[in-house]
Amino acid sequence: MKRNKASGGDPKYMNKILESLMASHKAPIWIYVLLLVLYLGASAIILGTAGVKQPLNIMGFEMPVYAFAGVFSALSNICIIFMVVYYGKLGFFSSLVILLMQFPILLTAIFKRHNISGLPGTFTNALTIVAIIVIHYNNMRIEKYQERLREQAVTDRLTSLPNRFACSEMLNDLIKRKEKFALVSIDLNGFKSINDTMGFKTGNDVLCQIADRWRVIADVETKGTVDFVARVNGDEFMLIIRGYRNDDELKKAVAKYESVLSEKLTVDGCDFYLTASFGYAEFPKDAKTSDAMFMCADAAMYEVKRINSSNHILRFTPELIKTERTLDIERMIRNALENDTIFFNLQPQFDLSHKLRGFEALARLKDENGNNISPGEFIPVAEKVGLIDRVDAAVFRKSSEFFGDLLKKSGAKISLSVNTSVRHLMKNDFLDELNTIIKSSGVPAGQLEIEITESVMIDSPEKALQCINSIKEMGIKIAIDDFGTGYSSLSYLYRFPADLLKVDKSFIDKINSSTSSKEYVASIISIGHIMGYQVISEGVEEDDQLETLRSIGCDLIQGYVWGRPLMPEAAEELVMQSAAE
Ligand code: C2E
Ligand code: CA
Ligand code: CA
């Protein structure tokens, strides 16, 4: 095939790849040995019984010996033909030698010993030689043609590297042999802009030069690992690495490809400095089929692109797999953000005398058919794909605007709590956002509450603390959400300048079924009070729970027992009603 000049594609590399791909398709050598033994055995019987005149007695029937000679002669010819058909040059030459060697024996029998029973054998031998020459000649023609087709089918035309088909063949073969290996998915960063600004020809030359660099590394046999590099599509490459002993060696092997890529590359007088995203998965640890291996390596590679960090090599982890449902939800969140259709509910909070204390704003999202999607489902997706800060901001903006109007109308002294994810809280402009919201909505800072979970103190405690302090300085309250489910420890609690502790529903659920649960909640309430916090219990559903909470000194409650999350209009009614009481 035509090889690309710029790539200087090395035919030896491709031959090696082809050989290893074909290795598993060759007929096993033990069958060749068996055919040879069968042939020699049958020939020995023919020769050994050539002079025997006496008939053989088999189960009472007398049979002439030459009748058996015919059977063995047919058997030996079949063996020869199989050898030539299935074992190429080896089968052909060994058959030819065997057949030629028989001539002296047969001819001596005929001419010296005047034994004409060898005559048919001589003719059969000569004709078999003609037959195997014809078969072999034909075989060679087909093989050459197949080789050309095979090479084209497994070679990438531009770079002369193996293509995606070769890569999956190699993968399937390794999987069949249960050999440990890593599959690395590589995607060049910003390659599109080279194509767009410099044209396809330059883009192609860049790809060929990269292929050449990587081929050289893959071909070095002394580096400790056995590598296979393929171009699978556009600017996407795949690497198969074998023979490493541990994760460290594997990472080092991948890093070699990254390091040669980052060296200056010159095409048409222009210098390029390229980087790529590398994601890898291991067989059999991460996946067991070739499709799944491709998917896992790609998922890791896409994550590298998504997080856009300076580390360009990432190992696959199961959390990276997005199910179809996750993708659906991600799409719905994006649509809702674009069309500004994310909305909110308000769940009332009361003190234990049933006086309204305020509301918690809860995000709501509907699918195309108008069905609600549970926040338990879409909030984790928004967190995973990095959209949670935008969801938070939308709920914050909309609910505070509504709440500002409601306060003006009712004059009620109630508060609005909003959930804030770590990602949102840590944004540099979070405080500006708060200021803008306070100004535009007219909600006094003292009636606003930010709910955060304890995890913010684990992720980056210093920055979180700084941020929380600034929020408090603005007069806004802080609530610690889902208390008891995270990494709660007294030292965190001590450093957290909060106003409210929200005891998680899971503790309230068990409060009346075991004394230890009741004691546990009682001690959270006491500690909260010692720290100077108010304590609210979440998810209170029954009167019994209410009574117990009252008896252990809980300050506030939020739960279905006194109020489900409400549409804003219903929340307004509730406020007006309680103002009138
Ligand atoms: P959360 O902050 O702990 O909110 C309380 C959740 O408990 C709400 O679920 C509420 O409807 C539910 N709940 C309240 N009382 C009861 C009860 O008596 N029984 C039962 N079974 N459930 C009760 P929801 O609205 O499904 O929200 C789930 C979670 O989603 C929230 O838990 C919160 O972590 C998150 N979330 C909701 N809105 C937002 C938001 O705007 N931003 C962020 N970052 N997270 C949000
Ligand atoms: Ca909450
Ligand atoms: Ca909660």
JSON list of N, CA and C and ligand atoms in Angstrom, two decimals, residues 360 419 451 481, ligand 2:
[
{"chain": "A", "resi": 360, "resn": "GLU", "atom": "N", "xyz": [-37.79, 26.73, 53.88]},
{"chain": "A", "resi": 360, "resn": "GLU", "atom": "CA", "xyz": [-36.58, 26.31, 53.15]},
{"chain": "A", "resi": 360, "resn": "GLU", "atom": "C", "xyz": [-36.96, 26.22, 51.68]},
{"chain": "A", "resi": 419, "resn": "ASN", "atom": "N", "xyz": [-30.34, 26.25, 50.10]},
{"chain": "A", "resi": 419, "resn": "ASN", "atom": "CA", "xyz": [-29.25, 25.25, 50.10]},
{"chain": "A", "resi": 419, "resn": "ASN", "atom": "C", "xyz": [-28.11, 25.75, 49.23]},
{"chain": "A", "resi": 451, "resn": "GLU", "atom": "N", "xyz": [-27.85, 27.27, 53.97]},
{"chain": "A", "resi": 451, "resn": "GLU", "atom": "CA", "xyz": [-27.65, 25.90, 54.49]},
{"chain": "A", "resi": 451, "resn": "GLU", "atom": "C", "xyz": [-26.44, 25.28, 53.82]},
{"chain": "A", "resi": 481, "resn": "ASP", "atom": "N", "xyz": [-26.56, 21.74, 57.54]},
{"chain": "A", "resi": 481, "resn": "ASP", "atom": "CA", "xyz": [-27.58, 20.83, 57.04]},
{"chain": "A", "resi": 481, "resn": "ASP", "atom": "C", "xyz": [-27.19, 19.36, 57.27]},
{"chain": "B", "resi": 2, "resn": "CA", "atom": "CA", "xyz": [-31.44, 21.68, 53.23]}
]
